[in-house]
Short mmCIF file of C-alpha atoms in Angstrom, two decimals:
data_model
loop_
_atom_site.label_atom_id
_atom_site.label_comp_id
_atom_site.label_asym_id
_atom_site.label_seq_id
_atom_site.Cartn_x
_atom_site.Cartn_y
_atom_site.Cartn_z
CA MET A 1194 -0.02 0.02 -0.01
CA THR A 1195 3.08 2.25 -0.20
CA GLY A 1196 1.87 4.11 -3.29
CA ILE A 1197 -1.64 4.86 -2.09
CA LYS A 1198 -0.30 6.06 1.27
CA VAL A 1199 1.77 8.68 -0.62
CA ALA A 1200 -1.10 9.67 -2.91
CA TRP A 1201 -3.63 9.87 -0.08
CA ALA A 1202 -1.25 11.94 2.10
CA ALA A 1203 -0.57 14.22 -0.85
CA ILE A 1204 -4.19 15.24 -1.03
CA GLY A 1205 -4.59 15.65 2.73
CA GLY A 1206 -6.41 12.39 3.49
CA ASP A 1207 -6.86 10.84 6.91
CA PRO A 1208 -4.59 7.75 7.05
CA ALA A 1209 -7.15 5.86 9.09
CA LEU A 1210 -9.40 5.63 6.04
CA LEU A 1211 -6.85 3.60 4.03
CA SER A 1212 -8.24 0.44 5.65
CA ARG A 1213 -11.32 0.95 3.48
CA VAL A 1214 -9.30 0.18 0.32
CA SER A 1215 -8.90 -3.36 -1.08
CA THR A 1216 -7.02 -4.46 -4.25
CA VAL A 1217 -7.86 -7.11 -6.79
CA ALA A 1218 -4.51 -8.20 -8.31
CA ARG A 1219 -4.33 -9.44 -11.87
CA GLU A 1220 -1.13 -10.79 -13.35
CA GLY A 1221 0.04 -9.09 -16.54
CA ALA A 1222 -1.76 -5.77 -15.93
CA LEU A 1223 0.32 -2.73 -16.85
CA GLU A 1224 3.59 -4.62 -16.87
CA ALA A 1225 6.64 -2.39 -17.01
CA ARG A 1226 10.08 -1.99 -15.56
CA LEU A 1227 8.94 0.99 -13.55
CA PRO A 1228 6.10 0.58 -10.96
CA VAL A 1229 3.30 1.71 -13.28
CA ARG A 1230 0.71 -0.59 -11.82
CA GLU A 1231 1.38 0.62 -8.33
CA LEU A 1232 1.10 4.21 -9.49
CA ALA A 1233 -2.21 3.47 -11.19
CA ARG A 1234 -3.53 1.73 -8.07
CA ALA A 1235 -2.43 4.65 -5.93
CA CYS A 1236 -4.00 7.39 -8.04
CA VAL A 1237 -7.26 5.59 -8.70
CA GLY A 1238 -7.48 4.27 -5.16
CA ALA A 1239 -7.04 7.74 -3.71
CA CYS A 1240 -9.66 9.10 -6.10
CA ALA A 1241 -12.20 6.43 -5.21
CA LEU A 1242 -11.55 6.86 -1.50
CA ALA A 1243 -11.93 10.65 -1.78
CA ALA A 1244 -15.23 10.15 -3.60
CA ALA A 1245 -16.50 7.66 -1.00
CA GLU A 1246 -15.48 9.98 1.81
CA LEU A 1247 -17.23 13.04 0.26
CA GLY A 1248 -20.37 11.01 -0.41
CA ALA A 1249 -20.49 9.81 3.22
CA ARG A 1250 -19.95 13.35 4.49
CA ARG A 1251 -22.76 14.77 2.40
CA ALA A 1252 -25.13 11.91 3.25
CA GLY A 1253 -24.40 12.31 6.99
CA ARG A 1254 -23.04 8.75 7.31
CA ALA A 1255 -20.25 8.00 9.78
CA GLU A 1256 -18.80 5.05 7.87
CA VAL A 1257 -17.06 5.57 4.56
CA PRO A 1258 -17.97 2.97 1.95
CA GLY A 1259 -15.38 0.36 0.98
CA VAL A 1260 -13.20 1.01 -2.10
CA ARG A 1261 -12.20 -1.69 -4.59
CA VAL A 1262 -9.22 -1.21 -6.86
CA ASP A 1263 -9.15 -3.83 -9.64
CA ASP A 1264 -6.02 -4.15 -11.73
CA GLY A 1265 -8.09 -5.22 -14.72
CA ALA A 1266 -10.15 -2.08 -14.57
CA LEU A 1267 -6.98 -0.02 -14.22
CA ALA A 1268 -5.22 -1.63 -17.11
CA THR A 1269 -8.27 -1.09 -19.34
CA ALA A 1270 -9.02 2.48 -18.33
CA PHE A 1271 -5.38 3.62 -18.54
CA VAL A 1272 -5.46 2.86 -22.29
CA SER A 1273 -9.08 3.94 -22.82
CA GLU A 1274 -8.09 5.76 -26.00
CA ARG A 1275 -6.88 2.48 -27.48
CA HIS A 1276 -10.04 0.58 -26.62
CA LEU A 1277 -12.39 3.22 -28.10
CA LEU A 1278 -14.32 2.21 -31.19
CA ILE A 1279 -16.66 4.66 -32.98
CA ASP A 1280 -19.13 2.74 -35.15
CA GLY A 1281 -16.49 -0.04 -35.25
CA ARG A 1282 -13.68 2.34 -36.27
CA ALA A 1283 -10.57 2.56 -34.18
CA PRO A 1284 -9.12 6.07 -33.87
CA VAL A 1285 -5.40 6.76 -34.55
CA SER A 1286 -3.69 7.92 -31.35
CA PHE A 1287 -0.47 9.33 -32.83
CA ALA A 1288 0.17 11.14 -36.06
CA PRO A 1289 3.09 9.97 -38.31
CA LEU A 1290 5.34 12.78 -37.16
CA SER A 1291 4.68 12.08 -33.47
CA ARG A 1292 7.49 9.61 -32.73
CA PHE A 1293 11.12 8.95 -31.78
CA TRP A 1294 13.82 10.09 -34.18
CA ARG A 1295 17.49 9.14 -34.36
CA THR A 1296 19.71 12.26 -34.19
CA ALA A 1297 23.44 12.63 -34.74
CA ASP A 1298 24.16 12.05 -31.07
CA GLY A 1299 21.07 10.30 -29.58
CA TRP A 1300 17.30 10.49 -29.74
CA VAL A 1301 14.55 13.04 -29.76
CA ARG A 1302 10.81 12.69 -29.63
CA THR A 1303 8.34 15.02 -31.33
CA HIS A 1304 4.62 15.62 -30.94
CA ALA A 1305 2.66 16.72 -34.00
CA ASN A 1306 -0.86 15.38 -33.54
CA TYR A 1307 -2.43 18.81 -33.93
CA PRO A 1308 -2.09 20.59 -37.29
CA HIS A 1309 -0.50 23.73 -35.82
CA HIS A 1310 2.10 21.62 -33.99
CA ARG A 1311 2.95 19.77 -37.20
CA ALA A 1312 3.29 23.06 -39.09
CA ARG A 1313 5.62 24.51 -36.43
CA LEU A 1314 7.76 21.41 -36.41
CA LEU A 1315 8.21 21.43 -40.16
CA GLY A 1316 8.80 25.18 -40.15
CA ALA A 1317 11.52 24.85 -37.52
CA LEU A 1318 13.23 22.16 -39.66
CA ARG A 1319 12.72 24.26 -42.85
CA LEU A 1320 10.73 21.54 -44.53
CA PRO A 1321 7.61 21.97 -46.71
CA ALA A 1322 4.18 21.34 -45.40
CA ASP A 1323 3.88 18.03 -47.23
CA ALA A 1324 7.22 16.65 -45.91
CA SER A 1325 7.29 12.90 -45.27
CA VAL A 1326 8.58 10.89 -42.35
CA GLU A 1327 11.67 10.13 -44.43
CA ASP A 1328 12.29 13.82 -45.04
CA VAL A 1329 12.16 14.61 -41.32
CA ALA A 1330 14.39 11.63 -40.51
CA ALA A 1331 17.00 12.80 -42.94
CA VAL A 1332 17.20 16.27 -41.46
CA LEU A 1333 17.29 15.12 -37.85
CA ALA A 1334 19.97 12.50 -38.53
CA GLY A 1335 22.39 15.38 -39.07
CA ARG A 1336 21.44 17.38 -36.00
CA SER A 1337 22.05 16.92 -32.28
CA ALA A 1338 19.18 16.11 -30.00
CA LEU A 1339 19.53 19.30 -27.89
CA GLU A 1340 19.82 21.50 -30.99
CA THR A 1341 16.60 19.95 -32.28
CA GLU A 1342 14.82 20.45 -28.92
CA ASN A 1343 15.81 24.08 -28.75
CA THR A 1344 15.07 24.90 -32.38
CA VAL A 1345 11.67 23.30 -32.45
CA TYR A 1346 10.58 24.74 -29.10
CA GLY A 1347 11.82 28.12 -30.26
CA ALA A 1348 9.41 27.90 -33.18
CA GLY A 1349 6.50 26.98 -30.93
CA GLY A 1350 6.67 23.27 -31.72
CA LEU A 1351 7.25 20.23 -29.53
CA ALA A 1352 10.42 18.17 -29.41
CA VAL A 1353 12.34 16.81 -26.41
CA ALA A 1354 15.76 15.21 -26.27
CA LEU A 1355 16.09 11.86 -24.52
CA ARG A 1356 17.55 12.07 -20.99
CA THR A 1357 18.19 9.62 -18.25
CA ALA A 1358 16.70 10.11 -14.78
CA ALA A 1359 20.19 11.12 -13.56
CA GLU A 1360 20.46 13.71 -16.37
CA TRP A 1361 16.99 15.08 -15.60
CA ALA A 1362 17.81 15.31 -11.90
CA VAL A 1363 20.49 17.91 -12.60
CA HIS A 1364 18.56 19.75 -15.33
CA PRO A 1365 17.30 23.12 -14.02
CA GLN A 1366 13.67 22.08 -14.49
CA GLY A 1367 14.28 18.78 -12.73
CA VAL A 1368 15.88 20.64 -9.84
CA ALA A 1369 12.88 23.02 -9.67
CA LEU A 1370 10.53 20.00 -9.52
CA ALA A 1371 12.52 18.14 -6.87
CA GLY A 1372 11.52 20.52 -4.09
CA ARG A 1373 7.81 20.49 -4.90
CA ALA A 1374 4.99 18.41 -3.43
CA LEU A 1375 3.32 15.78 -5.60
CA VAL A 1376 0.13 17.79 -5.14
CA GLU A 1377 0.53 21.45 -4.23
CA ARG A 1378 -2.43 22.57 -2.07
CA GLU A 1379 -2.89 26.19 -1.02
CA ARG A 1380 -5.88 27.24 1.08
CA LEU A 1381 -7.14 30.69 0.23
CA GLY A 1382 -8.86 33.32 2.27
CA GLY A 1383 -12.04 35.15 1.46
CA ALA A 1384 -15.74 34.32 1.64
CA ARG A 1385 -17.12 30.91 2.33
CA ALA A 1386 -17.56 28.49 -0.57
CA ARG A 1387 -21.07 27.69 -1.69
CA ALA A 1388 -22.28 24.81 0.52
CA LEU A 1389 -23.33 21.75 -1.45
CA PRO A 1390 -26.68 20.43 -0.23
CA PRO A 1391 -26.84 17.19 1.71
CA LEU A 1392 -27.38 14.10 -0.32
CA ASP A 1393 -30.80 12.58 0.02
CA GLY A 1394 -31.71 8.91 -0.18
CA GLY A 1395 -32.30 9.15 -3.93
CA THR A 1396 -28.70 9.55 -5.01
CA SER A 1397 -25.33 8.08 -4.16
CA LEU A 1398 -23.34 10.47 -6.40
CA PRO A 1399 -20.86 12.29 -4.18
CA ALA A 1400 -20.43 15.29 -6.52
CA ALA A 1401 -24.15 15.81 -7.30
CA GLY A 1402 -24.89 19.51 -7.65
CA LEU A 1403 -21.26 20.45 -8.15
CA ARG A 1404 -20.55 22.89 -11.02
CA VAL A 1405 -17.20 22.40 -12.78
CA LEU A 1406 -15.73 24.63 -15.54
CA ASP A 1407 -13.42 22.46 -17.62
CA LEU A 1408 -10.67 24.32 -19.44
CA THR A 1409 -8.57 21.29 -20.34
CA ARG A 1410 -7.50 19.39 -23.44
CA VAL A 1411 -6.10 16.01 -24.55
CA ILE A 1412 -5.97 13.40 -21.70
CA ALA A 1413 -4.99 14.28 -18.14
CA GLY A 1414 -7.37 17.19 -17.50
CA PRO A 1415 -10.28 15.64 -19.42
CA VAL A 1416 -9.78 12.36 -17.45
CA ALA A 1417 -10.12 14.30 -14.19
CA THR A 1418 -13.27 16.15 -15.27
CA ARG A 1419 -14.71 12.94 -16.87
CA THR A 1420 -14.32 11.37 -13.42
CA LEU A 1421 -16.03 14.26 -11.64
CA ALA A 1422 -18.90 13.94 -14.17
CA LEU A 1423 -19.13 10.19 -13.36
CA LEU A 1424 -19.57 11.21 -9.72
CA GLY A 1425 -22.48 13.54 -10.50
CA ALA A 1426 -20.92 16.94 -11.19
CA ASP A 1427 -22.30 19.25 -13.82
CA VAL A 1428 -19.17 19.60 -16.00
CA LEU A 1429 -19.09 22.15 -18.77
CA ARG A 1430 -16.06 22.11 -21.03
CA VAL A 1431 -15.20 25.45 -22.60
CA ASP A 1432 -12.87 25.67 -25.63
CA ALA A 1433 -11.76 28.49 -27.91
CA PRO A 1434 -13.25 28.21 -31.36
CA GLU A 1435 -9.85 28.59 -33.05
CA LEU A 1436 -8.40 25.56 -31.29
CA PRO A 1437 -10.58 22.63 -32.37
CA GLU A 1438 -10.21 19.38 -30.44
CA ASP A 1439 -9.67 16.07 -32.06
CA ALA A 1440 -13.15 14.54 -32.39
CA ASP A 1441 -11.96 11.06 -31.44
CA ALA A 1442 -10.15 12.29 -28.31
CA HIS A 1443 -13.30 14.11 -27.29
CA ALA A 1444 -15.37 10.93 -27.81
CA ASP A 1445 -13.06 9.18 -25.33
CA THR A 1446 -12.93 11.80 -22.58
CA GLY A 1447 -16.23 13.65 -23.09
CA PHE A 1448 -18.42 11.16 -21.17
CA GLY A 1449 -20.76 12.78 -18.69
CA LYS A 1450 -19.87 16.28 -19.77
CA ARG A 1451 -21.23 19.02 -21.98
CA SER A 1452 -19.05 21.02 -24.37
CA THR A 1453 -19.29 24.55 -25.56
CA ARG A 1454 -17.13 27.15 -27.36
CA LEU A 1455 -16.43 30.74 -26.22
CA ASP A 1456 -14.05 33.29 -27.65
CA LEU A 1457 -12.83 35.13 -24.55
CA GLY A 1458 -11.53 37.91 -26.80
CA LEU A 1459 -15.13 38.85 -27.70
CA ALA A 1460 -17.05 40.96 -25.19
CA VAL A 1461 -20.26 38.97 -25.50
CA ASP A 1462 -18.53 35.61 -24.98
CA ARG A 1463 -16.51 37.08 -22.10
CA ARG A 1464 -19.69 38.16 -20.30
CA THR A 1465 -21.13 34.65 -20.78
CA PHE A 1466 -17.98 33.09 -19.32
CA GLU A 1467 -18.03 35.49 -16.35
CA ASP A 1468 -21.65 34.48 -15.67
CA LEU A 1469 -20.60 30.81 -15.72
CA LEU A 1470 -17.66 31.50 -13.46
CA GLY A 1471 -19.83 33.39 -11.01
CA ARG A 1472 -21.78 30.19 -10.31
CA ALA A 1473 -18.94 27.66 -10.58
CA ASP A 1474 -17.59 25.68 -7.64
CA VAL A 1475 -14.50 24.35 -9.38
CA ILE A 1476 -12.44 25.40 -12.41
CA VAL A 1477 -9.90 23.01 -13.86
CA THR A 1478 -7.29 24.39 -16.29
CA GLY A 1479 -4.90 22.37 -18.39
CA TYR A 1480 -3.28 25.00 -20.60
CA ARG A 1481 0.39 25.76 -20.09
CA PRO A 1482 0.93 28.12 -17.12
CA GLY A 1483 0.47 31.74 -18.04
CA ALA A 1484 -1.51 31.03 -21.24
CA LEU A 1485 -4.84 32.16 -19.73
CA ASP A 1486 -3.45 35.03 -17.58
CA ARG A 1487 -4.32 37.69 -20.19
CA PHE A 1488 -7.98 36.83 -19.65
CA GLY A 1489 -7.68 37.21 -15.87
CA LEU A 1490 -7.72 33.47 -15.35
CA SER A 1491 -4.58 32.99 -13.27
CA PRO A 1492 -5.21 31.14 -10.04
CA GLU A 1493 -4.61 34.35 -8.04
CA ALA A 1494 -7.01 36.37 -10.14
CA LEU A 1495 -9.69 33.67 -10.04
CA ALA A 1496 -9.43 33.45 -6.26
CA ASP A 1497 -9.88 37.21 -5.94
CA ARG A 1498 -12.91 37.31 -8.28
CA ARG A 1499 -14.63 34.17 -7.07
CA PRO A 1500 -13.93 33.61 -3.33
CA GLY A 1501 -14.45 30.00 -2.29
CA LEU A 1502 -13.58 28.68 -5.75
CA ILE A 1503 -11.40 25.57 -6.08
CA VAL A 1504 -8.85 26.23 -8.78
CA ALA A 1505 -7.15 23.11 -10.07
CA GLN A 1506 -4.19 23.76 -12.40
CA LEU A 1507 -2.57 21.00 -14.41
CA SER A 1508 0.64 21.45 -16.42
CA ALA A 1509 3.28 19.32 -18.13
CA TRP A 1510 6.42 20.66 -16.55
CA GLY A 1511 5.17 22.59 -13.51
CA ALA A 1512 4.23 26.25 -13.06
CA TYR A 1513 7.84 27.24 -12.27
CA GLY A 1514 11.38 26.81 -13.43
CA PRO A 1515 12.84 27.50 -16.87
CA TRP A 1516 10.39 25.16 -18.54
CA GLY A 1517 7.36 26.39 -16.58
CA GLU A 1518 5.71 27.95 -19.67
CA ARG A 1519 6.55 25.21 -22.10
CA ARG A 1520 3.99 23.07 -23.77
CA GLY A 1521 4.19 19.37 -23.18
CA PHE A 1522 2.51 16.01 -23.45
CA ASP A 1523 2.79 12.69 -21.61
CA SER A 1524 4.99 11.18 -24.32
CA LEU A 1525 7.43 14.09 -24.16
CA VAL A 1526 7.56 14.18 -20.37
CA GLN A 1527 8.47 10.45 -20.42
CA VAL A 1528 11.42 11.27 -22.69
CA ALA A 1529 12.77 14.20 -20.70
CA THR A 1530 12.47 12.69 -17.20
CA GLY A 1531 14.18 9.35 -17.78
CA VAL A 1532 11.08 7.19 -18.13
CA ALA A 1533 11.71 6.39 -21.78
CA ALA A 1534 15.37 5.55 -21.11
CA ALA A 1535 14.39 3.25 -18.21
CA GLU A 1536 11.80 1.43 -20.32
CA GLY A 1537 14.01 1.11 -23.38
CA SER A 1538 17.36 -0.42 -24.31
CA PRO A 1539 20.77 0.91 -25.40
CA GLU A 1540 19.55 0.52 -28.98
CA ARG A 1541 16.26 2.37 -28.65
CA PRO A 1542 14.23 4.27 -26.00
CA GLY A 1543 10.99 2.79 -24.82
CA ALA A 1544 7.64 3.88 -23.42
CA LEU A 1545 5.25 3.00 -20.63
CA PRO A 1546 2.49 0.47 -21.43
CA ALA A 1547 0.00 3.38 -21.13
CA GLN A 1548 0.14 7.15 -21.07
CA ALA A 1549 0.20 6.69 -17.29
CA LEU A 1550 1.47 10.07 -16.45
CA ASP A 1551 -1.63 11.55 -18.09
CA HIS A 1552 -4.13 9.09 -16.68
CA GLY A 1553 -2.52 8.84 -13.26
CA THR A 1554 -2.27 12.62 -12.81
CA GLY A 1555 -5.86 12.97 -14.05
CA TYR A 1556 -7.24 10.69 -11.32
CA LEU A 1557 -5.00 12.33 -8.74
CA LEU A 1558 -6.28 15.75 -9.81
CA ALA A 1559 -9.93 14.58 -9.43
CA ALA A 1560 -9.02 13.15 -6.03
CA SER A 1561 -7.53 16.47 -4.96
CA VAL A 1562 -10.73 18.32 -5.91
CA LEU A 1563 -12.91 15.86 -4.02
CA ARG A 1564 -10.76 16.07 -0.89
CA ALA A 1565 -10.87 19.86 -1.02
CA LEU A 1566 -14.66 19.71 -1.18
CA THR A 1567 -14.70 17.43 1.86
CA GLU A 1568 -12.50 19.88 3.75
CA GLN A 1569 -14.71 22.77 2.79
CA ALA A 1570 -17.83 20.91 3.92
CA GLY A 1571 -16.32 20.19 7.33
CA GLU A 1572 -15.21 23.69 8.29
CA SER A 1573 -18.34 24.88 10.12
CA GLY A 1574 -18.79 28.11 8.23
CA GLU A 1575 -15.09 28.70 7.58
CA GLY A 1576 -14.86 26.95 4.19
CA ARG A 1577 -12.41 28.60 1.88
CA GLY A 1578 -11.17 28.20 -1.61
CA PHE A 1579 -8.21 26.11 -2.73
CA THR A 1580 -5.52 26.31 -5.37
CA LEU A 1581 -4.34 22.85 -6.44
CA ARG A 1582 -1.37 22.33 -8.73
CA LEU A 1583 -0.27 19.11 -10.38
CA ALA A 1584 2.34 18.44 -13.08
CA LEU A 1585 3.00 15.44 -15.29
CA ALA A 1586 6.73 15.82 -14.71
CA ARG A 1587 6.19 15.77 -10.92
CA THR A 1588 4.24 12.54 -11.28
CA ALA A 1589 7.11 11.17 -13.38
CA ALA A 1590 9.52 12.06 -10.62
CA TRP A 1591 7.43 10.05 -8.18
CA LEU A 1592 7.37 7.10 -10.58
CA THR A 1593 11.15 7.11 -11.21
CA ALA A 1594 12.32 7.81 -7.65
CA PRO A 1595 13.71 4.75 -5.74
CA GLY A 1596 10.76 3.41 -3.85
CA GLY A 1597 8.63 6.33 -5.03
CA ALA A 1598 5.40 4.77 -6.17
CA GLY A 1599 6.30 1.54 -4.42
CA PRO A 1600 7.20 -1.89 -5.81
CA VAL A 1601 4.83 -3.91 -7.96
CA HIS A 1602 4.43 -6.94 -5.77
CA ALA A 1603 4.40 -10.37 -7.48
CA GLU A 1604 0.92 -11.19 -6.24
CA SER A 1605 -0.88 -14.22 -7.47
CA GLY A 1606 -4.27 -13.64 -9.06
CA THR A 1607 -6.34 -14.00 -12.17
CA ALA A 1608 -4.49 -13.09 -15.40
CA TYR A 1609 -5.45 -9.86 -17.12
CA ASP A 1610 -6.46 -11.29 -20.48
CA ARG A 1611 -10.09 -10.19 -20.84
CA PRO A 1612 -10.24 -6.40 -21.14
CA ASP A 1613 -13.80 -6.71 -22.49
CA ALA A 1614 -14.93 -7.31 -18.89
CA TRP A 1615 -14.33 -3.57 -18.33
CA LEU A 1616 -15.72 -2.33 -21.60
CA ALA A 1617 -19.22 -1.17 -22.48
CA GLU A 1618 -21.16 -0.12 -25.56
CA THR A 1619 -23.15 3.07 -25.70
CA ASP A 1620 -25.10 4.97 -28.35
CA SER A 1621 -24.11 8.64 -28.61
CA GLY A 1622 -24.36 11.72 -30.79
CA VAL A 1623 -21.13 10.74 -32.52
CA GLY A 1624 -22.07 7.13 -33.14
CA ARG A 1625 -22.06 3.74 -31.38
CA LEU A 1626 -19.16 3.73 -28.94
CA ARG A 1627 -17.22 0.87 -27.40
CA HIS A 1628 -15.46 2.43 -24.44
CA ALA A 1629 -13.70 1.66 -21.16
CA LEU A 1630 -15.60 1.90 -17.93
CA SER A 1631 -14.19 3.97 -15.08
CA PRO A 1632 -11.84 2.23 -12.65
CA VAL A 1633 -13.13 4.42 -9.79
CA SER A 1634 -15.19 1.96 -7.74
CA PHE A 1635 -16.67 2.06 -4.22
CA ALA A 1636 -19.68 0.48 -2.54
CA GLY A 1637 -22.90 2.10 -3.84
CA GLY A 1638 -21.02 4.21 -6.40
CA PRO A 1639 -21.78 4.67 -10.10
CA VAL A 1640 -20.67 2.14 -12.71
CA ASN A 1641 -21.14 4.18 -15.92
CA TRP A 1642 -21.77 7.79 -16.94
CA ALA A 1643 -25.24 9.28 -16.99
CA ARG A 1644 -24.75 10.63 -20.48
CA PRO A 1645 -22.51 9.77 -23.46
CA PRO A 1646 -20.28 12.37 -25.08
CA GLY A 1647 -21.89 14.71 -27.61
CA ARG A 1648 -20.29 16.55 -30.45
CA TRP A 1649 -17.46 18.85 -29.44
CA GLY A 1650 -18.45 22.45 -28.76
CA THR A 1651 -22.18 22.13 -29.57
CA ASP A 1652 -23.82 22.58 -26.17
CA PRO A 1653 -25.30 25.85 -24.80
CA ALA A 1654 -22.94 27.89 -22.61
CA ARG A 1655 -25.03 27.54 -19.45
CA TRP A 1656 -25.30 25.37 -16.37
CA ALA A 1657 -27.62 22.46 -16.45
#
């Protein structure tokens, strides 16, 4: 239970409640050299326990329901994007130019899933828009990994040189991360948060009545808000019209949520957003630190304008240090922090069996929000807002540290060879979906989402 003790302590949990958690071990689930399965158990277990605790608090029950962490559910949910079928079609997770490349002195990994990232990568390499994989490979073979990293990032693209954990530990960003908590929690002053009503006998959804503004993209943030939606929250995702989301990615992480588009540069849309913010309980942001500051959406500004608000900020590299304002994705964080080196060989870097930094941090973020709500509810009129900060690179540091997430014990159990046991089929506005069920499980809790994903950006900009 080493991993879940760390995760539960990181979100301020009472250690006495850890006895409510049980684990179903399954051989072969999330096998890796690093303790990925233990990390997944810890993040999901902490999330489920935080949900069970909040539900008990709101229902006026003294006993917190038991939590069940099943390795099969974890292994399925942590690759939910790979299990997704839309009318029988399997989405493509990575574009051709999102991959490892051999350089003159090592390896570099790029991310070019979005059209603007592809364009910036090719522009940095002085290649035409229709350049092929072979064209890029030829250019990078003559450049150093660090030169490529700096050139591409300088052009607004995404490329990261391969580093070992030891090399990352002495990198200025690695040093900045080392002194930070796994989950940074800051309690804020000001007026009391809106009190959520007690749960009546008709619902067992711990987050029922909660209003969550979702300003996140890709995997980690959407996984967190998808989980809050599973637990009963009214989650409204807000995107800028000029940054369209991949429709397949939205089909995977849009369960339980509604999705709208607002241009915060337009006065009418800004007023709409301010009205939404004025009634929100939680706002989750997943853009790189500083990207939303010009709209008055820094954690400090939000806390001033909306006392009692829980502001949860997710980033790739952390909101500090020389890389604090850099863009990043799970695959790139794995490369920079030593994960890819640990999972690979001298001939070629490797990768985790899942985008576990994304998924794990997403469940830990949801857990942090749920625990903050429980603390607010128990403060007898003194409930205050919170700022919560999590970073993929900080989660990676936990994973790679000696004894960090804890060893994966060689427990005996049923083999993980039937992922369909944790899959479901649902009709939606985007087609018939085969999808992974949530691994967040506790006695009396929900099994599936109340609504399937709709089409991205097509819902009204108002609370349900």
